[in-house]
PDB file of C-alpha atoms in Angstrom:
ATOM      1  CA  MET A   1      14.636  40.368  37.704  1.00  0.00           C
ATOM      2  CA  PRO A   2      18.087  38.882  38.229  1.00  0.00           C
ATOM      3  CA  GLU A   3      16.604  36.180  40.481  1.00  0.00           C
ATOM      4  CA  PHE A   4      13.998  35.370  37.859  1.00  0.00           C
ATOM      5  CA  GLY A   5      16.786  35.325  35.265  1.00  0.00           C
ATOM      6  CA  ARG A   6      19.020  33.009  37.322  1.00  0.00           C
ATOM      7  CA  ARG A   7      16.127  30.669  38.119  1.00  0.00           C
ATOM      8  CA  GLN A   8      15.225  30.540  34.399  1.00  0.00           C
ATOM      9  CA  TYR A   9      18.892  29.918  33.567  1.00  0.00           C
ATOM     10  CA  ARG A  10      19.201  26.986  35.961  1.00  0.00           C
ATOM     11  CA  GLU A  11      15.968  25.465  34.776  1.00  0.00           C
ATOM     12  CA  THR A  12      16.986  25.838  31.172  1.00  0.00           C
ATOM     13  CA  ARG A  13      20.346  24.148  31.902  1.00  0.00           C
ATOM     14  CA  ALA A  14      18.525  21.251  33.394  1.00  0.00           C
ATOM     15  CA  GLU A  15      16.160  21.039  30.546  1.00  0.00           C
ATOM     16  CA  THR A  16      19.063  21.335  28.085  1.00  0.00           C
ATOM     17  CA  SER A  17      20.821  18.501  29.862  1.00  0.00           C
ATOM     18  CA  ASP A  18      17.792  16.288  29.631  1.00  0.00           C
ATOM     19  CA  MET A  19      17.352  17.254  26.051  1.00  0.00           C
ATOM     20  CA  MET A  20      20.980  16.425  25.223  1.00  0.00           C
ATOM     21  CA  LYS A  21      20.526  13.006  26.782  1.00  0.00           C
ATOM     22  CA  TRP A  22      17.484  12.393  24.643  1.00  0.00           C
ATOM     23  CA  VAL A  23      19.234  13.568  21.480  1.00  0.00           C
ATOM     24  CA  ILE A  24      22.272  11.436  22.225  1.00  0.00           C
ATOM     25  CA  SER A  25      20.095   8.385  22.918  1.00  0.00           C
ATOM     26  CA  SER A  26      18.187   8.977  19.744  1.00  0.00           C
ATOM     27  CA  ALA A  27      21.355   9.309  17.734  1.00  0.00           C
ATOM     28  CA  VAL A  28      22.722   6.057  19.139  1.00  0.00           C
ATOM     29  CA  ALA A  29      19.476   4.249  18.355  1.00  0.00           C
ATOM     30  CA  VAL A  30      19.516   5.634  14.831  1.00  0.00           C
ATOM     31  CA  LEU A  31      23.114   4.579  14.437  1.00  0.00           C
ATOM     32  CA  ILE A  32      22.422   1.069  15.605  1.00  0.00           C
ATOM     33  CA  ALA A  33      19.396   0.792  13.326  1.00  0.00           C
ATOM     34  CA  GLY A  34      21.566   2.164  10.376  1.00  0.00           C
ATOM     35  CA  LEU A  35      24.200  -0.432  10.985  1.00  0.00           C
ATOM     36  CA  PHE A  36      21.716  -3.229  11.161  1.00  0.00           C
ATOM     37  CA  PHE A  37      20.077  -2.029   7.941  1.00  0.00           C
ATOM     38  CA  SER A  38      23.396  -1.801   6.216  1.00  0.00           C
ATOM     39  CA  TYR A  39      24.196  -5.369   7.333  1.00  0.00           C
ATOM     40  CA  ARG A  40      20.893  -6.637   5.957  1.00  0.00           C
ATOM     41  CA  LEU A  41      21.281  -4.716   2.698  1.00  0.00           C
ATOM     42  CA  LEU A  42      24.948  -5.225   1.948  1.00  0.00           C
ATOM     43  CA  ILE A  43      26.082  -8.297   3.834  1.00  0.00           C
ATOM     44  CA  HIS A  44      22.904 -10.334   4.179  1.00  0.00           C
ATOM     45  CA  PRO A  45      20.359  -8.993   1.694  1.00  0.00           C
ATOM     46  CA  GLY A  46      16.709 -10.121   1.673  1.00  0.00           C
ATOM     47  CA  ASN A  47      15.502 -12.432  -0.975  1.00  0.00           C
ATOM     48  CA  PRO A  48      14.450 -10.360  -4.019  1.00  0.00           C
ATOM     49  CA  ASP A  49      12.410 -13.234  -5.488  1.00  0.00           C
ATOM     50  CA  PRO A  50       8.916 -13.408  -3.929  1.00  0.00           C
ATOM     51  CA  LEU A  51       8.332 -16.936  -5.075  1.00  0.00           C
ATOM     52  CA  LEU A  52      11.366 -18.136  -3.130  1.00  0.00           C
ATOM     53  CA  ASN A  53      10.527 -16.261   0.060  1.00  0.00           C
ATOM     54  CA  LYS A  54      10.223 -18.828   2.766  1.00  0.00           C
ATOM     55  CA  ARG A  55       8.108 -16.527   4.918  1.00  0.00           C
ATOM     56  CA  GLY A  56       5.380 -16.596   2.283  1.00  0.00           C
ATOM     57  CA  ALA A  57       5.484 -12.948   1.353  1.00  0.00           C
ATOM     58  CA  PHE A  58       4.031 -13.863  -2.038  1.00  0.00           C
ATOM     59  CA  ALA A  59       0.904 -15.429  -0.358  1.00  0.00           C
ATOM     60  CA  GLU A  60      -2.548 -14.742  -1.850  1.00  0.00           C
ATOM     61  CA  MET A  61      -1.043 -12.251  -4.305  1.00  0.00           C
ATOM     62  CA  VAL A  62      -3.084 -12.954  -7.441  1.00  0.00           C
ATOM     63  CA  GLN A  63      -6.814 -13.265  -6.528  1.00  0.00           C
ATOM     64  CA  ARG A  64      -7.685 -12.733 -10.191  1.00  0.00           C
ATOM     65  CA  ASN A  65      -9.580 -14.169 -13.133  1.00  0.00           C
ATOM     66  CA  ALA A  66      -7.079 -16.178 -15.151  1.00  0.00           C
ATOM     67  CA  PHE A  67      -8.489 -14.760 -18.421  1.00  0.00           C
ATOM     68  CA  SER A  68      -8.027 -11.137 -17.478  1.00  0.00           C
ATOM     69  CA  ALA A  69      -4.814  -9.750 -19.022  1.00  0.00           C
ATOM     70  CA  ASP A  70      -4.734  -6.425 -17.059  1.00  0.00           C
ATOM     71  CA  GLN A  71      -4.641  -8.268 -13.660  1.00  0.00           C
ATOM     72  CA  LEU A  72      -1.606 -10.420 -14.428  1.00  0.00           C
ATOM     73  CA  LEU A  73       1.236  -9.961 -11.910  1.00  0.00           C
ATOM     74  CA  GLU A  74       4.363 -11.233 -13.525  1.00  0.00           C
ATOM     75  CA  HIS A  75       7.609 -12.162 -11.765  1.00  0.00           C
ATOM     76  CA  PRO A  76      10.031 -13.673 -14.362  1.00  0.00           C
ATOM     77  CA  SER A  77      13.202 -15.271 -13.200  1.00  0.00           C
ATOM     78  CA  ILE A  78      16.024 -17.405 -14.575  1.00  0.00           C
ATOM     79  CA  SER A  79      16.645 -19.095 -11.305  1.00  0.00           C
ATOM     80  CA  ILE A  80      16.404 -22.913 -11.386  1.00  0.00           C
ATOM     81  CA  ALA A  81      15.744 -23.217  -7.679  1.00  0.00           C
ATOM     82  CA  VAL A  82      12.725 -25.530  -7.091  1.00  0.00           C
ATOM     83  CA  VAL A  83       9.435 -24.417  -5.666  1.00  0.00           C
ATOM     84  CA  SER A  84       7.271 -27.020  -4.069  1.00  0.00           C
ATOM     85  CA  ILE A  85       3.479 -26.624  -4.739  1.00  0.00           C
ATOM     86  CA  ARG A  86       0.657 -28.782  -3.409  1.00  0.00           C
ATOM     87  CA  PHE A  87      -2.185 -28.879  -5.892  1.00  0.00           C
ATOM     88  CA  GLY A  88      -5.122 -31.313  -6.004  1.00  0.00           C
ATOM     89  CA  ASN A  89      -3.795 -34.729  -5.066  1.00  0.00           C
ATOM     90  CA  LYS A  90      -0.263 -34.014  -6.208  1.00  0.00           C
ATOM     91  CA  VAL A  91       2.829 -32.115  -5.098  1.00  0.00           C
ATOM     92  CA  TYR A  92       4.643 -30.405  -7.939  1.00  0.00           C
ATOM     93  CA  ARG A  93       8.315 -29.407  -7.672  1.00  0.00           C
ATOM     94  CA  VAL A  94       8.564 -26.678 -10.326  1.00  0.00           C
ATOM     95  CA  PRO A  95      11.813 -24.954 -11.236  1.00  0.00           C
ATOM     96  CA  ARG A  96      11.523 -21.186 -10.677  1.00  0.00           C
ATOM     97  CA  ASN A  97      12.329 -20.282 -14.225  1.00  0.00           C
ATOM     98  CA  TYR A  98       9.009 -21.889 -15.329  1.00  0.00           C
ATOM     99  CA  LEU A  99       6.886 -19.912 -12.804  1.00  0.00           C
ATOM    100  CA  VAL A 100       5.477 -16.401 -13.095  1.00  0.00           C
ATOM    101  CA  ASP A 101       2.537 -16.639 -10.699  1.00  0.00           C
ATOM    102  CA  LEU A 102       1.804 -18.480  -7.482  1.00  0.00           C
ATOM    103  CA  ASP A 103      -1.278 -17.834  -5.355  1.00  0.00           C
ATOM    104  CA  ARG A 104      -1.618 -19.753  -2.167  1.00  0.00           C
ATOM    105  CA  SER A 105      -2.140 -19.151   1.581  1.00  0.00           C
ATOM    106  CA  ALA A 106       0.995 -18.532   3.554  1.00  0.00           C
ATOM    107  CA  VAL A 107      -0.448 -20.058   6.726  1.00  0.00           C
ATOM    108  CA  ALA A 108      -2.111 -23.254   5.602  1.00  0.00           C
ATOM    109  CA  PRO A 109      -1.862 -23.704   1.782  1.00  0.00           C
ATOM    110  CA  ASN A 110      -5.003 -25.413   0.433  1.00  0.00           C
ATOM    111  CA  PRO A 111      -4.206 -27.737  -2.526  1.00  0.00           C
ATOM    112  CA  ARG A 112      -7.756 -27.169  -3.719  1.00  0.00           C
ATOM    113  CA  THR A 113      -7.544 -23.435  -4.013  1.00  0.00           C
ATOM    114  CA  THR A 114      -3.912 -22.904  -5.001  1.00  0.00           C
ATOM    115  CA  THR A 115      -3.319 -21.427  -8.447  1.00  0.00           C
ATOM    116  CA  PHE A 116      -0.016 -21.131 -10.320  1.00  0.00           C
ATOM    117  CA  GLU A 117       1.153 -20.048 -13.808  1.00  0.00           C
ATOM    118  CA  ILE A 118       3.861 -21.394 -16.002  1.00  0.00           C
ATOM    119  CA  HIS A 119       5.336 -19.740 -19.205  1.00  0.00           C
ATOM    120  CA  VAL A 120       7.355 -21.615 -21.762  1.00  0.00           C
ATOM    121  CA  LEU A 121       8.451 -21.267 -25.410  1.00  0.00           C
ATOM    122  CA  LEU A 122       7.379 -23.364 -28.366  1.00  0.00           C
ATOM    123  CA  PRO A 123       8.315 -25.639 -29.985  1.00  0.00           C
ATOM    124  CA  GLY A 124      10.303 -27.238 -27.150  1.00  0.00           C
ATOM    125  CA  LEU A 125       8.351 -25.900 -24.127  1.00  0.00           C
ATOM    126  CA  THR A 126      11.598 -24.250 -23.097  1.00  0.00           C
ATOM    127  CA  PRO A 127      11.700 -22.332 -19.792  1.00  0.00           C
ATOM    128  CA  ARG A 128      13.218 -18.895 -19.321  1.00  0.00           C
ATOM    129  CA  ASN A 129      17.111 -18.827 -19.317  1.00  0.00           C
ATOM    130  CA  ALA A 130      19.816 -16.230 -19.981  1.00  0.00           C
ATOM    131  CA  ASN A 131      19.757 -16.894 -23.742  1.00  0.00           C
ATOM    132  CA  ASN A 132      16.045 -16.588 -24.369  1.00  0.00           C
ATOM    133  CA  ALA A 133      14.798 -14.223 -21.672  1.00  0.00           C
ATOM    134  CA  ASP A 134      14.095 -11.451 -24.179  1.00  0.00           C
ATOM    135  CA  ARG A 135      11.639 -13.740 -26.094  1.00  0.00           C
ATOM    136  CA  PHE A 136       9.239 -13.966 -23.146  1.00  0.00           C
ATOM    137  CA  ILE A 137       6.503 -11.413 -23.584  1.00  0.00           C
ATOM    138  CA  GLU A 138       5.552  -9.423 -20.501  1.00  0.00           C
ATOM    139  CA  HIS A 139       2.144  -8.424 -21.906  1.00  0.00           C
ATOM    140  CA  PRO A 140       1.235 -11.119 -24.421  1.00  0.00           C
ATOM    141  CA  TYR A 141      -2.452  -9.982 -24.733  1.00  0.00           C
ATOM    142  CA  ARG A 142      -1.287  -6.574 -25.844  1.00  0.00           C
ATOM    143  CA  ASP A 143       1.989  -7.466 -27.647  1.00  0.00           C
ATOM    144  CA  GLY A 144       1.122 -10.914 -29.001  1.00  0.00           C
ATOM    145  CA  PHE A 145       2.115 -14.388 -27.678  1.00  0.00           C
ATOM    146  CA  HIS A 146       4.634 -15.116 -30.523  1.00  0.00           C
ATOM    147  CA  ASP A 147       6.166 -18.489 -29.375  1.00  0.00           C
ATOM    148  CA  GLN A 148       5.089 -18.247 -25.832  1.00  0.00           C
ATOM    149  CA  VAL A 149       2.629 -20.580 -24.050  1.00  0.00           C
ATOM    150  CA  SER A 150       0.954 -19.256 -20.886  1.00  0.00           C
ATOM    151  CA  ALA A 151      -0.428 -22.063 -18.725  1.00  0.00           C
ATOM    152  CA  THR A 152      -2.502 -21.422 -15.653  1.00  0.00           C
ATOM    153  CA  ILE A 153      -3.183 -24.393 -13.337  1.00  0.00           C
ATOM    154  CA  ARG A 154      -6.169 -23.060 -11.492  1.00  0.00           C
ATOM    155  CA  GLY A 155      -7.744 -24.413  -8.361  1.00  0.00           C
ATOM    156  CA  GLY A 156     -11.106 -23.553  -6.825  1.00  0.00           C
ATOM    157  CA  GLN A 157     -13.219 -25.615  -9.233  1.00  0.00           C
ATOM    158  CA  GLU A 158     -13.978 -29.172 -10.187  1.00  0.00           C
ATOM    159  CA  GLU A 159     -12.491 -30.773 -13.277  1.00  0.00           C
ATOM    160  CA  LEU A 160     -14.292 -30.141 -16.600  1.00  0.00           C
ATOM    161  CA  ASP A 161     -17.010 -32.384 -17.934  1.00  0.00           C
ATOM    162  CA  PHE A 162     -16.045 -32.599 -21.631  1.00  0.00           C
ATOM    163  CA  SER A 163     -19.308 -34.128 -22.652  1.00  0.00           C
ATOM    164  CA  GLU A 164     -21.149 -31.108 -21.171  1.00  0.00           C
ATOM    165  CA  ARG A 165     -18.544 -28.766 -22.650  1.00  0.00           C
ATOM    166  CA  LYS A 166     -18.978 -30.271 -26.156  1.00  0.00           C
ATOM    167  CA  GLY A 167     -22.751 -29.619 -25.854  1.00  0.00           C
ATOM    168  CA  GLN A 168     -22.026 -26.028 -24.843  1.00  0.00           C
ATOM    169  CA  TRP A 169     -19.806 -25.536 -27.919  1.00  0.00           C
ATOM    170  CA  GLU A 170     -22.458 -26.898 -30.173  1.00  0.00           C
ATOM    171  CA  ARG A 171     -25.109 -24.643 -28.705  1.00  0.00           C
ATOM    172  CA  ARG A 172     -22.811 -21.682 -28.942  1.00  0.00           C
ATOM    173  CA  CYS A 173     -22.272 -22.504 -32.604  1.00  0.00           C
ATOM    174  CA  GLU A 174     -26.022 -22.712 -33.290  1.00  0.00           C
ATOM    175  CA  GLN A 175     -26.830 -19.445 -31.402  1.00  0.00           C
ATOM    176  CA  LYS A 176     -23.914 -17.250 -32.363  1.00  0.00           C
ATOM    177  CA  GLY A 177     -22.367 -18.812 -35.447  1.00  0.00           C
ATOM    178  CA  GLN A 178     -22.787 -20.840 -38.611  1.00  0.00           C
ATOM    179  CA  GLY A 179     -24.974 -23.477 -36.900  1.00  0.00           C
ATOM    180  CA  GLU A 180     -22.602 -26.411 -37.425  1.00  0.00           C
ATOM    181  CA  PHE A 181     -18.913 -27.346 -37.304  1.00  0.00           C
ATOM    182  CA  ARG A 182     -17.138 -28.027 -40.594  1.00  0.00           C
ATOM    183  CA  GLU A 183     -14.019 -29.922 -41.344  1.00  0.00           C
ATOM    184  CA  VAL A 184     -11.020 -27.746 -41.809  1.00  0.00           C
ATOM    185  CA  GLU A 185      -7.571 -29.527 -41.628  1.00  0.00           C
ATOM    186  CA  SER A 186      -5.593 -32.067 -39.644  1.00  0.00           C
ATOM    187  CA  GLY A 187      -8.907 -33.454 -38.232  1.00  0.00           C
ATOM    188  CA  TYR A 188     -10.029 -30.153 -36.737  1.00  0.00           C
ATOM    189  CA  LYS A 189     -13.521 -28.811 -37.040  1.00  0.00           C
ATOM    190  CA  LEU A 190     -14.400 -25.105 -36.998  1.00  0.00           C
ATOM    191  CA  CYS A 191     -17.426 -23.085 -36.280  1.00  0.00           C
ATOM    192  CA  GLN A 192     -17.108 -19.272 -36.844  1.00  0.00           C
ATOM    193  CA  ALA A 193     -19.216 -17.615 -34.149  1.00  0.00           C
ATOM    194  CA  ASP A 194     -18.446 -14.746 -31.756  1.00  0.00           C
ATOM    195  CA  SER A 195     -15.057 -16.387 -31.535  1.00  0.00           C
ATOM    196  CA  ASP A 196     -13.658 -19.203 -33.762  1.00  0.00           C
ATOM    197  CA  LEU A 197     -14.622 -22.431 -32.059  1.00  0.00           C
ATOM    198  CA  PHE A 198     -12.573 -25.587 -32.652  1.00  0.00           C
ATOM    199  CA  MET A 199     -13.176 -29.274 -31.915  1.00  0.00           C
ATOM    200  CA  ARG A 200     -11.247 -32.447 -32.632  1.00  0.00           C
ATOM    201  CA  GLY A 201     -11.850 -35.987 -31.637  1.00  0.00           C
ATOM    202  CA  THR A 202      -9.056 -37.644 -29.696  1.00  0.00           C
ATOM    203  CA  THR A 203      -8.585 -40.964 -27.908  1.00  0.00           C
ATOM    204  CA  GLU A 204      -8.846 -38.946 -24.656  1.00  0.00           C
ATOM    205  CA  GLY A 205     -12.131 -37.340 -25.597  1.00  0.00           C
ATOM    206  CA  PRO A 206     -12.969 -34.219 -27.499  1.00  0.00           C
ATOM    207  CA  LEU A 207     -10.436 -31.450 -27.794  1.00  0.00           C
ATOM    208  CA  ILE A 208     -12.387 -28.228 -27.419  1.00  0.00           C
ATOM    209  CA  PHE A 209     -10.918 -24.687 -27.585  1.00  0.00           C
ATOM    210  CA  ALA A 210     -11.542 -21.193 -29.004  1.00  0.00           C
ATOM    211  CA  CYS A 211      -9.455 -18.573 -30.759  1.00  0.00           C
ATOM    212  CA  ASN A 212      -9.776 -14.869 -31.362  1.00  0.00           C
ATOM    213  CA  LYS A 213     -10.719 -13.959 -34.994  1.00  0.00           C
ATOM    214  CA  ILE A 214      -7.660 -14.110 -37.237  1.00  0.00           C
ATOM    215  CA  SER A 215      -8.360 -10.472 -38.168  1.00  0.00           C
ATOM    216  CA  ASP A 216      -7.604  -9.418 -34.613  1.00  0.00           C
ATOM    217  CA  LYS A 217      -4.317  -7.596 -33.985  1.00  0.00           C
ATOM    218  CA  ASN A 218      -2.799 -10.391 -31.837  1.00  0.00           C
ATOM    219  CA  PRO A 219      -5.026 -13.492 -32.210  1.00  0.00           C
ATOM    220  CA  TYR A 220      -4.490 -16.272 -29.706  1.00  0.00           C
ATOM    221  CA  CYS A 221      -6.216 -19.470 -28.581  1.00  0.00           C
ATOM    222  CA  THR A 222      -7.540 -20.532 -25.162  1.00  0.00           C
ATOM    223  CA  LEU A 223      -7.727 -24.270 -24.388  1.00  0.00           C
ATOM    224  CA  ALA A 224      -9.085 -25.772 -21.117  1.00  0.00           C
ATOM    225  CA  GLU A 225      -7.895 -29.190 -20.084  1.00  0.00           C
ATOM    226  CA  HIS A 226      -7.810 -31.535 -17.099  1.00  0.00           C
ATOM    227  CA  THR A 227      -4.826 -30.886 -14.716  1.00  0.00           C
ATOM    228  CA  GLY A 228      -4.003 -34.583 -14.028  1.00  0.00           C
ATOM    229  CA  ALA A 229      -4.367 -33.824 -10.303  1.00  0.00           C
ATOM    230  CA  GLU A 230      -8.045 -34.871 -10.146  1.00  0.00           C
ATOM    231  CA  TYR A 231      -9.056 -31.256  -9.497  1.00  0.00           C
ATOM    232  CA  GLY A 232      -8.998 -27.785 -11.059  1.00  0.00           C
ATOM    233  CA  VAL A 233      -8.443 -26.706 -14.635  1.00  0.00           C
ATOM    234  CA  LEU A 234      -5.401 -26.329 -16.826  1.00  0.00           C
ATOM    235  CA  ASN A 235      -5.806 -23.297 -19.044  1.00  0.00           C
ATOM    236  CA  LEU A 236      -3.399 -22.992 -22.031  1.00  0.00           C
ATOM    237  CA  GLU A 237      -3.059 -19.864 -24.104  1.00  0.00           C
ATOM    238  CA  PHE A 238      -0.886 -19.562 -27.245  1.00  0.00           C
ATOM    239  CA  SER A 239      -0.633 -17.703 -30.528  1.00  0.00           C
ATOM    240  CA  ARG A 240      -3.179 -18.619 -33.184  1.00  0.00           C
ATOM    241  CA  LYS A 241      -0.365 -19.451 -35.571  1.00  0.00           C
ATOM    242  CA  TYR A 242      -0.157 -22.769 -33.627  1.00  0.00           C
ATOM    243  CA  VAL A 243      -3.899 -23.485 -33.965  1.00  0.00           C
ATOM    244  CA  TYR A 244      -3.490 -26.789 -35.724  1.00  0.00           C
ATOM    245  CA  GLN A 245      -0.842 -27.897 -33.152  1.00  0.00           C
ATOM    246  CA  ALA A 246      -3.208 -27.406 -30.294  1.00  0.00           C
ATOM    247  CA  ASP A 247      -3.550 -31.162 -29.549  1.00  0.00           C
ATOM    248  CA  GLU A 248       0.182 -31.707 -29.579  1.00  0.00           C
ATOM    249  CA  ILE A 249       0.715 -28.606 -27.312  1.00  0.00           C
ATOM    250  CA  ARG A 250      -1.934 -29.940 -24.866  1.00  0.00           C
ATOM    251  CA  LYS A 251      -0.380 -33.410 -24.688  1.00  0.00           C
ATOM    252  CA  ARG A 252       3.186 -32.138 -24.330  1.00  0.00           C
ATOM    253  CA  PHE A 253       2.367 -29.635 -21.679  1.00  0.00           C
ATOM    254  CA  ARG A 254       0.458 -32.256 -19.674  1.00  0.00           C
ATOM    255  CA  ALA A 255       3.520 -34.458 -19.917  1.00  0.00           C
ATOM    256  CA  LEU A 256       5.692 -31.550 -18.716  1.00  0.00           C
ATOM    257  CA  LEU A 257       3.390 -30.881 -15.827  1.00  0.00           C
ATOM    258  CA  ASP A 258       3.357 -34.526 -14.854  1.00  0.00           C
ATOM    259  CA  SER A 259       7.149 -34.592 -14.871  1.00  0.00           C
ATOM    260  CA  PHE A 260       7.137 -32.095 -12.036  1.00  0.00           C
ATOM    261  CA  ALA A 261       4.872 -34.206  -9.846  1.00  0.00           C
ATOM    262  CA  GLU A 262       6.301 -36.061  -6.860  1.00  0.00           C
ATOM    263  CA  ASN A 263       3.362 -38.528  -6.654  1.00  0.00           C
TER     264      ASN A 263
END
């Protein structure tokens, strides 16, 4: 018994020694990792803004239908750092405080599939800043757009054919509405169908858009337009209270978007 006991004791001491070495090594490794993490967190923190992450951590984040409210992923910021975006035949340099969404490949961004979203306030198409941040609506489809314009510059499809779109609007009016457009005000024509359909003749072709019924809780309008980059669709959404300013909103936003273009 004593021999067995001594042999067990010696073996246990050896095992304990090895175990202590392992514990000490593990503790040192944890300590080093902790120091590195503290350095990253306190001294050299990571970029909290995914749109400004140079490693492309925000790549392919959206993958959504631009009309679907419940899929919106919003990342507001008041930073004025510039984000470079290749879209269609243009490169846009957009200040960060205009952007809420950016969907592009991190490896090889395709200017024909990239989609990005801009939010501004009417009447001046003002971006987010420290003084107005509380006026930007996080869930405009639920809480109302108020003075906010949500603009989605969406790739993945060809530019709209407005002649074809005008025909679609007229057929929709015939099949689901009053059968014809009637003059309302400021040169706009209205057909009350499943939605309120609007048209207006302009020097650039027909202005065509739709609005929720005014009886809805938070009625808003949706207007599709050329992007100016020879590809994709510009989709503008804004409160119905601005319905008869739709043409002006469209022109001014296109001018704003063009002002971001490098070429």
